[in-house]
């Protein structure tokens, strides 16, 4: 018999009757984890021997109880041995469930992940975005690759996921998948949600993430400088598709909208205030929080430029936006033409609005936060970069002020004319 499995019988004395009888319970212990159940058989406490776990004596009652105990123990060991022969997962709770005739089901990690992603796909536009689904699909693919690399299998019981699995997966993402630290952490967080689903459904007995704590490293947010942004605005493109993509990117730089927000931006999202000034007021696709941005001259001119475009004339959107995949590909061409070494993305455009267009020009961070549609000022503070040019200008003003104060001091110390 396996030393990993222990079966113990005992009466629950706290629930004994007035005549000294108590219900006999069975406790299964496997690898330190327990599962117990009532045998529904009563035993006189005077007949019970705790050390041997049996009834004392040769009375008919003692014989019946001991035969019953032996039968249960034998059945439990048979279940355990069968699971081992079939190379199936073994646990105390599983042995108990099979003994009571419950359906034997192994909950597999990749299967659970796929079911989650399938459910998420049905809710696109109803609480989830395509981008969120793409990240979970990418995470599932990384899990599959890790299982093949580390465990030489396509799937594994979710109950086998432990702290070591999480640590190994994190290392695999950074080493073999070449993920940056924060990118790896995002995938771990996605994976954590799947494990929490399994834990909430009691498919696993404990949460392997209980002793795991992730960390985030501050990342430098890239953005365009005033010169780079101006060159991008003034650059002439002979190819229409590049000209259009540049305009949409510039529109994002001067409004702070993300790609998904610009993609769905409609005429209903552009409103006039009491002074006749145009505003963009739209709910962000990602957070559903309201983004309120007054239209500056440059984005206003871009909207007017494409007012007669067939896609715009249909009335659904105000800008002819390609798919995100094509958009990012075209941005690489645009950066090359403009001599910009940075990787142009919609995130970089949003960062440019937060830094170069607003904060560096003295726009209060509270106003920038409202325009970006942030729920917390802490989120906006990530973008609160002070550009070198602004530091230089501020220090020049300080230097001028110090010079004037020094000059006044010298004039006061200078002896008066006789």
XYZ file of C-alpha atoms in Angstrom, residues 395-411:
17
model
C 16.081 77.398 -15.104
C 16.768 80.286 -17.497
C 13.953 82.239 -15.842
C 15.400 81.412 -12.433
C 18.886 82.446 -13.549
C 17.535 85.769 -14.827
C 15.731 86.356 -11.542
C 18.902 85.599 -9.546
C 20.917 87.990 -11.696
C 18.430 90.785 -11.107
C 18.468 90.173 -7.353
C 22.274 90.163 -7.377
C 22.324 93.414 -9.358
C 19.974 95.065 -6.869
C 22.157 93.913 -4.001
C 25.246 95.408 -5.636
C 23.495 98.707 -6.221
